[in-house]
mmCIF file of C-alpha atoms in Angstrom:
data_model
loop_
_atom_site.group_PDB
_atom_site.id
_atom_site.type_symbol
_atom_site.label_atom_id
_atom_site.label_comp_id
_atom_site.label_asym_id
_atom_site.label_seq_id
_atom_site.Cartn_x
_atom_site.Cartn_y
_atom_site.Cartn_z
ATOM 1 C CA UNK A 12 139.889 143.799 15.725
ATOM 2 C CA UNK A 13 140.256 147.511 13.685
ATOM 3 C CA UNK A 14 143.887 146.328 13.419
ATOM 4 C CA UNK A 15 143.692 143.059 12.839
ATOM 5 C CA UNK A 16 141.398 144.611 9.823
ATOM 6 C CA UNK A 17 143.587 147.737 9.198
ATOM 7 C CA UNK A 18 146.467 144.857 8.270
ATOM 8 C CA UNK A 19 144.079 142.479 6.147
ATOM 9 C CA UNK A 20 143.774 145.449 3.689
ATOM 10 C CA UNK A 21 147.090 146.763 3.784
ATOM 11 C CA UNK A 22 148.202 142.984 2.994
ATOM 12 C CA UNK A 23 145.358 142.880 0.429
ATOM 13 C CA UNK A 24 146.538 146.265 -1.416
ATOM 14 C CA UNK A 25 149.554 144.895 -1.517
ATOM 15 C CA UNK A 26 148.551 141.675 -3.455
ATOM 16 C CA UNK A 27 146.648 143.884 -5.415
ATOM 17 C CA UNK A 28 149.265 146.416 -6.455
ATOM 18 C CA UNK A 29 151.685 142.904 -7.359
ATOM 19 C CA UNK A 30 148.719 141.362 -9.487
ATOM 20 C CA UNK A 31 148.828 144.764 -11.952
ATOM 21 C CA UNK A 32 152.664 144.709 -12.221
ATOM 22 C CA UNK A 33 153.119 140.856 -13.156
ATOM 23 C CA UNK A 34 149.625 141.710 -15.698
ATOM 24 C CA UNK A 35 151.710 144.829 -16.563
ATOM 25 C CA UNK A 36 154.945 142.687 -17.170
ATOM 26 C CA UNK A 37 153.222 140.232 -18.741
ATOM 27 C CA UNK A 38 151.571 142.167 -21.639
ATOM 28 C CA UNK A 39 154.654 144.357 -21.859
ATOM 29 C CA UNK A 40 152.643 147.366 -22.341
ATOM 30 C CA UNK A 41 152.509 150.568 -20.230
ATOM 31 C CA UNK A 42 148.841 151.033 -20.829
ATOM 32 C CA UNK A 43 148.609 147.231 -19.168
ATOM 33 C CA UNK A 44 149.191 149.454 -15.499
ATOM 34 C CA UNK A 45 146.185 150.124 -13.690
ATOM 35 C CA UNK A 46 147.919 151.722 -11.116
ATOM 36 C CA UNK A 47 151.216 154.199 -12.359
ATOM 37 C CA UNK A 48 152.025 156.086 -9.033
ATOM 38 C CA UNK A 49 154.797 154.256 -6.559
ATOM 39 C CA UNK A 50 153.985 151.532 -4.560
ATOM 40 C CA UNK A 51 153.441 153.406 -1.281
ATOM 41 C CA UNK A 52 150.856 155.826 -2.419
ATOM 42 C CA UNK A 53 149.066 153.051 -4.568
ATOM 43 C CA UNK A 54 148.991 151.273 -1.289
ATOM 44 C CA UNK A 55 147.669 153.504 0.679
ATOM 45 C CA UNK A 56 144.898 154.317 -2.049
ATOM 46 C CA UNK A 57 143.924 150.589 -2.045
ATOM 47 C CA UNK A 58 143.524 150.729 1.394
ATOM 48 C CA UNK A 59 141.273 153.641 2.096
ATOM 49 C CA UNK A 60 139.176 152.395 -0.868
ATOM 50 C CA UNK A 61 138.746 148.721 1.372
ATOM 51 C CA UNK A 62 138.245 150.621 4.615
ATOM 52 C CA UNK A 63 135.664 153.297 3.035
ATOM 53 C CA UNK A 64 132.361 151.848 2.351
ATOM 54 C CA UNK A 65 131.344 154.518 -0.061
ATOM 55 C CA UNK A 66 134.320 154.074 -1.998
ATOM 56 C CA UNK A 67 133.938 150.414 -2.381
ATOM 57 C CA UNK A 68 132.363 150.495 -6.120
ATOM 58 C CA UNK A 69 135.898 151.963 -7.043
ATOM 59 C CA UNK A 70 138.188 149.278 -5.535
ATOM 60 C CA UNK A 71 135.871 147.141 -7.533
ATOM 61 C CA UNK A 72 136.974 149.115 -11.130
ATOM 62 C CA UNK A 73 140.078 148.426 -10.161
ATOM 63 C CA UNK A 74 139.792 145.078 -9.372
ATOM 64 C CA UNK A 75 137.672 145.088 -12.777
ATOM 65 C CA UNK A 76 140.315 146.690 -14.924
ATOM 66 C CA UNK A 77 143.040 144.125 -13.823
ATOM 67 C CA UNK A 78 141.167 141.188 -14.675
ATOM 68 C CA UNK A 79 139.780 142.805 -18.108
ATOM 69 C CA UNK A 80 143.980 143.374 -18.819
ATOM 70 C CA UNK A 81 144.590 139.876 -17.549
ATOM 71 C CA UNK A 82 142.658 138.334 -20.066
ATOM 72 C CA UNK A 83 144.695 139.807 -22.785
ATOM 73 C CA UNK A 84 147.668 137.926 -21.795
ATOM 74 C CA UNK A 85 148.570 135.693 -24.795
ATOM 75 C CA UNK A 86 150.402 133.040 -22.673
ATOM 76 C CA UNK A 87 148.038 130.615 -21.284
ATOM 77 C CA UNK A 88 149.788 129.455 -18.275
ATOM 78 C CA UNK A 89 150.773 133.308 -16.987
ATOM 79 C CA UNK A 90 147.399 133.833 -17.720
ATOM 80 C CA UNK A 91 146.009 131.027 -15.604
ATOM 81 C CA UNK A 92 148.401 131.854 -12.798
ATOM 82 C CA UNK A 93 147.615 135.744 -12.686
ATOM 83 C CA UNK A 94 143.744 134.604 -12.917
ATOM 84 C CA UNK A 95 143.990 132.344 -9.499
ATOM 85 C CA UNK A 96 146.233 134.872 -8.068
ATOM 86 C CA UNK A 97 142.432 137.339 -8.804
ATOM 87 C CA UNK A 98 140.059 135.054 -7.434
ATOM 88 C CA UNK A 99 141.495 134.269 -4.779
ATOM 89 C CA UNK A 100 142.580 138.381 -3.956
ATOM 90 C CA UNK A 101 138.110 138.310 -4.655
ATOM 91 C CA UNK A 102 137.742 135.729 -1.887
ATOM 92 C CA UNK A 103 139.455 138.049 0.639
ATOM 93 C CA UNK A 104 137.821 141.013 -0.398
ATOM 94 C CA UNK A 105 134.494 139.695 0.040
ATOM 95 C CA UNK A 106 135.382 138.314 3.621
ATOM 96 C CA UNK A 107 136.275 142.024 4.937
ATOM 97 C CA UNK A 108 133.516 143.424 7.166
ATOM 98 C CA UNK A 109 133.418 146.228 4.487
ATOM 99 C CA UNK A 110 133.429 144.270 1.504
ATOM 100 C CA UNK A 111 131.466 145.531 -1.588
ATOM 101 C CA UNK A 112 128.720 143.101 -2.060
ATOM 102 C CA UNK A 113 129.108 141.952 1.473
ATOM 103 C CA UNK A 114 125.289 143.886 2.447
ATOM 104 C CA UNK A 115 122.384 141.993 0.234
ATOM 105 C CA UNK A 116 119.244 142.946 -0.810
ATOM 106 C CA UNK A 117 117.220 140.066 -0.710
ATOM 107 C CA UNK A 118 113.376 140.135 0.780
ATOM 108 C CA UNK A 119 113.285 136.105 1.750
ATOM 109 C CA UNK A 120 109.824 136.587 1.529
ATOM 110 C CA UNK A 121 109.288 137.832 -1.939
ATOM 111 C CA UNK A 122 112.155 135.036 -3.229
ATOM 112 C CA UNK A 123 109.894 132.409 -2.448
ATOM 113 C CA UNK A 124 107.592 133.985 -5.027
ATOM 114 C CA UNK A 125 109.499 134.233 -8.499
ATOM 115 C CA UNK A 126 110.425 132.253 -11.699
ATOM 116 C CA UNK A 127 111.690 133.660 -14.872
ATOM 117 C CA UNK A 128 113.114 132.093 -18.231
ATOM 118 C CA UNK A 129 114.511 134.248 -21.405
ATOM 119 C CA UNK A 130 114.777 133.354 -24.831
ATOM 120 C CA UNK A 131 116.458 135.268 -27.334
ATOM 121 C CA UNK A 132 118.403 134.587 -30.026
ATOM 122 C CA UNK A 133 121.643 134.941 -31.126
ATOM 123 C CA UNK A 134 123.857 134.346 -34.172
ATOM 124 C CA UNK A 135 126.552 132.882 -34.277
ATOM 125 C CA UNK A 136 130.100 134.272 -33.516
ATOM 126 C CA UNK A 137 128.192 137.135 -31.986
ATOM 127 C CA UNK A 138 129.456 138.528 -29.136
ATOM 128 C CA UNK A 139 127.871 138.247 -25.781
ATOM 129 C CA UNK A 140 126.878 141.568 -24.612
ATOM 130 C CA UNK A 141 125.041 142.291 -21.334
ATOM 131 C CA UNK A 142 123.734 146.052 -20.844
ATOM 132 C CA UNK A 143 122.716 146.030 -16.713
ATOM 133 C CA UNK A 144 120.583 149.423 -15.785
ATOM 134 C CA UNK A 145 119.833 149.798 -11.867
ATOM 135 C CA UNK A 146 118.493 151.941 -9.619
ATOM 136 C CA UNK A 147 120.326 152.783 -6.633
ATOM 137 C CA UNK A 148 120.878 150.850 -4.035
ATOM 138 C CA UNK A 149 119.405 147.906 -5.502
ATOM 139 C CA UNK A 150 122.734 146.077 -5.936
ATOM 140 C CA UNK A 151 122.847 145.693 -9.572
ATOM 141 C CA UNK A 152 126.685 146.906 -9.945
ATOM 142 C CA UNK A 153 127.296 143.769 -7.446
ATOM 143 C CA UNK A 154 125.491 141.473 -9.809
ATOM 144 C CA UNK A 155 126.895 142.873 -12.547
ATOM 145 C CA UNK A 156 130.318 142.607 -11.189
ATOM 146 C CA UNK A 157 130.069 138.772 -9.814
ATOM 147 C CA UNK A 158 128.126 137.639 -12.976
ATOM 148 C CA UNK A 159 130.904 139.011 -15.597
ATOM 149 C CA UNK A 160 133.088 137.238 -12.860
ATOM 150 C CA UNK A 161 131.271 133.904 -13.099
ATOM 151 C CA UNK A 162 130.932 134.232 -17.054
ATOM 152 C CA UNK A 163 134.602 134.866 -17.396
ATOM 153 C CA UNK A 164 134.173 137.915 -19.305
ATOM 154 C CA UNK A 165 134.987 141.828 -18.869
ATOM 155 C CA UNK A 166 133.260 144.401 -16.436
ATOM 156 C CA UNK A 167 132.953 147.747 -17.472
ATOM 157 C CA UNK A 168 131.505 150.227 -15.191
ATOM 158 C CA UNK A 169 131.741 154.021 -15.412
ATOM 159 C CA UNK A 170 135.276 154.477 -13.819
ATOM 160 C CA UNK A 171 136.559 151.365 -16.070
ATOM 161 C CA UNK A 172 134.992 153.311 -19.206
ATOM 162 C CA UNK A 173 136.215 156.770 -18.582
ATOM 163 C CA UNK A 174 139.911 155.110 -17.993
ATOM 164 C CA UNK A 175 139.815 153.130 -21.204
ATOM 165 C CA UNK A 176 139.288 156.314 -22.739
ATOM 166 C CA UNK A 177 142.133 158.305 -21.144
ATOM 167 C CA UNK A 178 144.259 154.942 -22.370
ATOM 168 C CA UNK A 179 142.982 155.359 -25.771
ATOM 169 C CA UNK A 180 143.467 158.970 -25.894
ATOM 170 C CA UNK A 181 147.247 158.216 -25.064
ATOM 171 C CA UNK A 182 148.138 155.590 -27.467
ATOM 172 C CA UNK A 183 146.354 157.050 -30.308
ATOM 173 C CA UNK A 184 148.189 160.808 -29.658
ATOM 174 C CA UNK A 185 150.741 160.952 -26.640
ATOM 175 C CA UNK A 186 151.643 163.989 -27.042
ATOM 176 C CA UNK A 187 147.794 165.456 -26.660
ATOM 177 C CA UNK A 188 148.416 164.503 -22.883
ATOM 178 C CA UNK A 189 152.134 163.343 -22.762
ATOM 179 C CA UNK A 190 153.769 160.842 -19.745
ATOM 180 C CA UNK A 191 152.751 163.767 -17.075
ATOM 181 C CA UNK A 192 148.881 163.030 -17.362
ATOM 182 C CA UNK A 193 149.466 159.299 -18.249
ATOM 183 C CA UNK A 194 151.065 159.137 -14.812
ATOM 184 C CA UNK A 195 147.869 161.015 -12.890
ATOM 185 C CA UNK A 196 145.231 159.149 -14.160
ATOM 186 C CA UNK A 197 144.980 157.534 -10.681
ATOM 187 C CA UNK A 198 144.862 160.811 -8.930
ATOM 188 C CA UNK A 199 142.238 161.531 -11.190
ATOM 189 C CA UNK A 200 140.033 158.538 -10.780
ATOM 190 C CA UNK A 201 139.588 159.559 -7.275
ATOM 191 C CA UNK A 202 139.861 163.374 -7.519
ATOM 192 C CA UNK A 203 135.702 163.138 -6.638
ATOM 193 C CA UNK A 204 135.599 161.266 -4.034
ATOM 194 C CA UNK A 205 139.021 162.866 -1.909
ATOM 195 C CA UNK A 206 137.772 166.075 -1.936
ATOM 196 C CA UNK A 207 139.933 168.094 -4.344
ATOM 197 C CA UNK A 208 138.080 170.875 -6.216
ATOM 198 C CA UNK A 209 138.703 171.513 -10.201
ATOM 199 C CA UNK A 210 139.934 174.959 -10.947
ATOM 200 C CA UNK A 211 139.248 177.192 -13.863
ATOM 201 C CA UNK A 212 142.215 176.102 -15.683
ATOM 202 C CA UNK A 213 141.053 172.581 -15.860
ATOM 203 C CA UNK A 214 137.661 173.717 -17.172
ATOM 204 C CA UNK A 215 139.154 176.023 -19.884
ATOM 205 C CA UNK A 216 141.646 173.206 -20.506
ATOM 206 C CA UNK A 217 138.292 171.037 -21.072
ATOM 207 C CA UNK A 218 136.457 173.532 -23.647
ATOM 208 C CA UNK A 219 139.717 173.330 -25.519
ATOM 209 C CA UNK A 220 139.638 169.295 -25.466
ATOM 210 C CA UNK A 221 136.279 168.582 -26.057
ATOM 211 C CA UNK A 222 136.303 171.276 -29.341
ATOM 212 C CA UNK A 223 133.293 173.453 -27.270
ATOM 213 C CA UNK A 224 131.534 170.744 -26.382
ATOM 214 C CA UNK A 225 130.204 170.606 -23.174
ATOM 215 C CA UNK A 226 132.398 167.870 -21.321
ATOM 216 C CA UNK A 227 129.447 165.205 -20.446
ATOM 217 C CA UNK A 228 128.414 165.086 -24.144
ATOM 218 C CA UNK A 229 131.532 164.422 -25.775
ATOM 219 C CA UNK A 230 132.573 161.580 -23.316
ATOM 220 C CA UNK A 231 128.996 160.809 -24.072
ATOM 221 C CA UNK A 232 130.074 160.306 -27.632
ATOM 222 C CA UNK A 233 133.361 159.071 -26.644
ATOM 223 C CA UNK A 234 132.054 155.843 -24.844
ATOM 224 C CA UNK A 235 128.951 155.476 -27.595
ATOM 225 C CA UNK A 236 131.672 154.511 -30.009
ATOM 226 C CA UNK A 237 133.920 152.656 -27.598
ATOM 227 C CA UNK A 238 130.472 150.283 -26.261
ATOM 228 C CA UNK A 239 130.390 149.694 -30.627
ATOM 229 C CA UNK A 240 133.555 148.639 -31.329
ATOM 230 C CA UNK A 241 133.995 146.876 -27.946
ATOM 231 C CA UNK A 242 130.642 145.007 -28.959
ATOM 232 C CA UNK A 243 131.894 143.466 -31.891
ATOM 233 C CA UNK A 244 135.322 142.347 -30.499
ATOM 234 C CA UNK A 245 134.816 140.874 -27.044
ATOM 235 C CA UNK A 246 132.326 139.677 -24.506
ATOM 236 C CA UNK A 247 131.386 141.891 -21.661
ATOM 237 C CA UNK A 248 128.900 143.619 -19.276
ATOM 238 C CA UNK A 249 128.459 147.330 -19.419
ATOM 239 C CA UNK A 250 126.614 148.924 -16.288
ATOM 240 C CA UNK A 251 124.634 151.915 -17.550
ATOM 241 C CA UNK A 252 125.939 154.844 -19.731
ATOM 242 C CA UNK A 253 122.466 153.819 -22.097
ATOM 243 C CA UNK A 254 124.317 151.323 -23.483
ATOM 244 C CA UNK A 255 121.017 149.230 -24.161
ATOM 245 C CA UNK A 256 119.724 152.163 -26.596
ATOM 246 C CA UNK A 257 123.164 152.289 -27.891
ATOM 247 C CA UNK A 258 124.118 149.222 -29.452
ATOM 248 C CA UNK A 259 120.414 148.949 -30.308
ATOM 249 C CA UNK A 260 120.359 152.046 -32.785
ATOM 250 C CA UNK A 261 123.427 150.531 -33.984
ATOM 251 C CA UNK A 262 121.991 147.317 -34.718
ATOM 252 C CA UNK A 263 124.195 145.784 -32.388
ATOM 253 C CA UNK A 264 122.936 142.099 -30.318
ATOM 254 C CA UNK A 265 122.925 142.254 -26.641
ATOM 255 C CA UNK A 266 120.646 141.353 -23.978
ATOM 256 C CA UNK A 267 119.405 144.261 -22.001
ATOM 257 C CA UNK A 268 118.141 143.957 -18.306
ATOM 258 C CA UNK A 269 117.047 146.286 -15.783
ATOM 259 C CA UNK A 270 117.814 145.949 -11.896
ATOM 260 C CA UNK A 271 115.628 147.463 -9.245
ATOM 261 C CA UNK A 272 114.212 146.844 -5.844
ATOM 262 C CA UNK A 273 111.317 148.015 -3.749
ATOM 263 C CA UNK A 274 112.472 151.574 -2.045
ATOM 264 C CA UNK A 275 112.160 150.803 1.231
ATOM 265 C CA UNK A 276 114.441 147.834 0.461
ATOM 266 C CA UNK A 277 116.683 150.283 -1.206
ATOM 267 C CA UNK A 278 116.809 152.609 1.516
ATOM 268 C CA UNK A 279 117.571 149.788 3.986
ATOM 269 C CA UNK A 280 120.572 148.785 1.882
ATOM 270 C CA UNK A 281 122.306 152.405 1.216
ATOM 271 C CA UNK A 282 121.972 153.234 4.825
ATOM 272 C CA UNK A 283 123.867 149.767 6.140
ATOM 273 C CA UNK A 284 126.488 150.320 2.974
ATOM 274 C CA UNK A 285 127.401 154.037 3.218
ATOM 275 C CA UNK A 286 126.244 154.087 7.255
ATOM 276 C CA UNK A 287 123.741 157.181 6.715
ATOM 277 C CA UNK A 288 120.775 157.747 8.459
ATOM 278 C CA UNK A 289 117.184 157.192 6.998
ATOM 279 C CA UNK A 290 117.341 160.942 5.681
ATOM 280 C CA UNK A 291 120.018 160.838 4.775
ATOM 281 C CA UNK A 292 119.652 157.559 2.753
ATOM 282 C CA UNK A 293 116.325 158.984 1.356
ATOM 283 C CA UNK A 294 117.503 162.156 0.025
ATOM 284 C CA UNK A 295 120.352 160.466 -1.574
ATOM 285 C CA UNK A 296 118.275 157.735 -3.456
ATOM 286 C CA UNK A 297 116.176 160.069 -4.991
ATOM 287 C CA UNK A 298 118.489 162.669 -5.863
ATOM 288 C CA UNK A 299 120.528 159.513 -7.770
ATOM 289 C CA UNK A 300 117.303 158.162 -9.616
ATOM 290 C CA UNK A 301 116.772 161.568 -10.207
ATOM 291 C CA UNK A 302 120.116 161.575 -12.252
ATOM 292 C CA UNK A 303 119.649 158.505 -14.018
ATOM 293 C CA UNK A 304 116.300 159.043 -14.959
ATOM 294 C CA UNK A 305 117.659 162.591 -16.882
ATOM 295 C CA UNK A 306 120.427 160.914 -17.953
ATOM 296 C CA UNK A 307 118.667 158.274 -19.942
ATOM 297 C CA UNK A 308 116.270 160.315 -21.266
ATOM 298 C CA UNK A 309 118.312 163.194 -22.127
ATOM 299 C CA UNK A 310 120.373 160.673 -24.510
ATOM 300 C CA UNK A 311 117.675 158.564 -25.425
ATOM 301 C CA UNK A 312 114.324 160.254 -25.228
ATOM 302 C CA UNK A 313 113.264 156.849 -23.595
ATOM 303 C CA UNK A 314 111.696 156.441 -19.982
ATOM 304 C CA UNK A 315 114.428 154.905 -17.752
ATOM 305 C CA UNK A 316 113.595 152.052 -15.855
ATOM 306 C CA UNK A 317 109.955 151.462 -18.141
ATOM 307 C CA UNK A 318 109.953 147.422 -18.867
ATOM 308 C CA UNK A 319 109.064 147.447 -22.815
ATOM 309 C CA UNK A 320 112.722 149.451 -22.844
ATOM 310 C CA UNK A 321 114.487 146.060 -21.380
ATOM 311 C CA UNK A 322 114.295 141.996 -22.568
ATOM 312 C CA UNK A 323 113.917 141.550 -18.696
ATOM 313 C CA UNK A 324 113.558 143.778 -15.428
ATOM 314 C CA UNK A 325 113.795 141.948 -12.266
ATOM 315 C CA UNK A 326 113.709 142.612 -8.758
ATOM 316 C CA UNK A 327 116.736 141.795 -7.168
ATOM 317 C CA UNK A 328 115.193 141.795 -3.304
ATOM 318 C CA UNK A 329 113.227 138.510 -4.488
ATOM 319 C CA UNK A 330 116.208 136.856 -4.987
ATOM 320 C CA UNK A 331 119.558 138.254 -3.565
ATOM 321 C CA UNK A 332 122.736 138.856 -5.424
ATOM 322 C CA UNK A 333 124.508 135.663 -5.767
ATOM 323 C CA UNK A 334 120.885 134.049 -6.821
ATOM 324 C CA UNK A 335 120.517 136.920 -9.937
ATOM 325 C CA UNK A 336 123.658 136.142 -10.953
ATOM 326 C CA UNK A 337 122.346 132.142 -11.169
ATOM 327 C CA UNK A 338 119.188 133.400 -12.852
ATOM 328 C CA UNK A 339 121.015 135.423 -15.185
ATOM 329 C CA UNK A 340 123.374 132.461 -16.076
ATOM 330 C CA UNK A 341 120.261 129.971 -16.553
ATOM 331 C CA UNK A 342 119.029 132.600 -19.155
ATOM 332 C CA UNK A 343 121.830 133.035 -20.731
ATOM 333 C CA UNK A 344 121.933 128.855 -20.929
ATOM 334 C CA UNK A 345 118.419 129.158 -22.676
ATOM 335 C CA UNK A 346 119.590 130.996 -25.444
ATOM 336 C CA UNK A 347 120.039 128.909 -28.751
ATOM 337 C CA UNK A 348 123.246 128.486 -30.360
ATOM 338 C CA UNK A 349 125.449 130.598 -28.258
ATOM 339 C CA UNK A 350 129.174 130.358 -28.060
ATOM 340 C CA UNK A 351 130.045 131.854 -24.669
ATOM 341 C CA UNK A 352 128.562 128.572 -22.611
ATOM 342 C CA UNK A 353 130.984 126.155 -24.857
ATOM 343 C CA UNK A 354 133.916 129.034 -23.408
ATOM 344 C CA UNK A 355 132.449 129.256 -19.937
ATOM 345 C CA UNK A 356 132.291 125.007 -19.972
ATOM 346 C CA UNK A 357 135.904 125.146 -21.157
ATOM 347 C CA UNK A 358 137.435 127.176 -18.733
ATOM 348 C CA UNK A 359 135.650 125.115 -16.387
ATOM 349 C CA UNK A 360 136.840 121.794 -16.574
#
């Protein structure tokens, strides 16, 4: 069974790795490559992300960043055809025993329970901008990541952000960072979660960069004005990064919603998806809302997670995953004269 398993996801990396060249080939850019290093080590990447639990929220970046690329592609049938080739590639995923999204969070008990309906309003030609804050555990980066799926619109998650910047950074100035670093922004991406330790070169290299500025607050700043212009060019859902606060001191229209879960239910989850024990789980949950909470505040000065700072906070173990994404969408449907359900409609039939 292990092998039978082992083989799905080498088979799967492979599809994978094939999807970002034709994208790639297709836009006829080098910043179009989600994945620079050869084939065999890109491979072998992809397949230790689909075989490690923990590291599942990064094969789903990837998967993330393809599709956002894809939908640049100005030729509608190469488009359509890389697209399938995606969804389907998603349907496999989600049938591996390690699948992200593959452990719920739904109480059947409380789902029974709940109702909700949003208005807000919109003008038109604006953008549709969804700003999802979570709390661990509580599945909202799986929500987030099959709703932009089901809208048809980008995902951007903190991996996805942090390599649009590095892309950015290149194009604007190559010669800041040159074809050396372009090439190891994979290595990078995973440089965290592999186990290899940053030296004090790359943190003097980083005071040097960032001007003095402590690293977190300029890519702070960084993705602040990215979120802006990204918000008045495309449709998308950001998870986190105080998004919300952002586009709202900037006067920019979005719909912000907050995803959390009782934390027993929470705990439940994170043990099952990262296979820790209940201490272990514990610990790790409240060191991580820990984090976000002084996060958000520290940029914002707001109370994370406090419902006057959201249009809606729900609680995703009354309903499940796949059913917030359908309450999301029926919200979104309320909304008067938007312009993403005519795209959504059209894409559909």
């Amino acid at each position: 069974m292990m092998e039978d398993n082992q083989k799905k996801c080498i088979e799967l990396a492979e599809r994978i790795y094939d999807l970002d060249v034709k994208v790639y080939e297709s836009i006829g850019s080098s910043l179009g490559r989600t994945f620079t290093d050869d084939r065999q080590t890109c491979v072998e990447n992809l397949t230790k992300l689909m075989t490690l639990r923990p590291q599942g929220h990064l094969l789903r970046s990837e998967l993330a960043l393809i599709s956002n690329m894809a939908r640049t592609i100005k030729d509608e049938e190469i488009k359509a055809e890389v697209m399938a080739e995606y969804a389907s590639i998603l349907k496999e995923v989600a049938k591996l025993p390690e699948g992200f999204g593959k452990v719920d969070i739904l109480n059947k008990k409380r789902a029974k329970l709940n109702t909700v309906r949003m208005e807000k309003k919109f003008k038109k030609g604006d953008h549709l901008v969804i700003c999802i804050g979570r709390t661990q555990g509580s599945a909202g980066n799986d929500i987030g990541f099959a709703l932009a799926d089901a809208l048809h619109i980008n995902y951007y998650d903190v991996e996805i952000l942090q390599e649009v910047l590095k892309r950015l950074e290149v194009e604007n100035d190559p010669k800041v960072n040159g074809d050396k670093d372009q090439e190891g922004l994979i290595e990078d991406k995973y440089e965290k979660h592999f186990g290899e330790a940053r030296g004090i070169r790359q943190k003097l290299h980083e005071f040097n960069r960032y001007h003095g500025l402590k690293k977190e607050d300029a890519i702070f700043f960084n993705q602040s004005d990215l979120i802006c212009k990204m918000a008045k060019e495309e449709d998308f859902i950001v998870m986190g990064r105080c998004a919300d606060v952002i586009l709202t001191n900037n006067r920019i229209p979005h719909i912000s919603i907050f995803i959390t879960a009782p934390f027993e239910q929470r705990v439940k989850r994170y043990m099952e998806v990262n296979d820790l024990t209940l201490k272990q789980a514990v610990r790790e949950l409240k060191k991580m809302d820990k984090k976000h909470n002084d996060y958000f505040h520290f940029y914002t000065g707001m109370k994370w997670g406090a419902a006057e700072n959201y249009d809606i906070c729900f609680n995703s173990a009354s309903y499940g995953i796949e059913e917030s994404v359908e309450i999301i969408e029926r919200m979104l449907n309320k909304i008067p004269g938007v312009s993403w359900n005519k795209k959504k409609e059209k894409k559909n039939q």
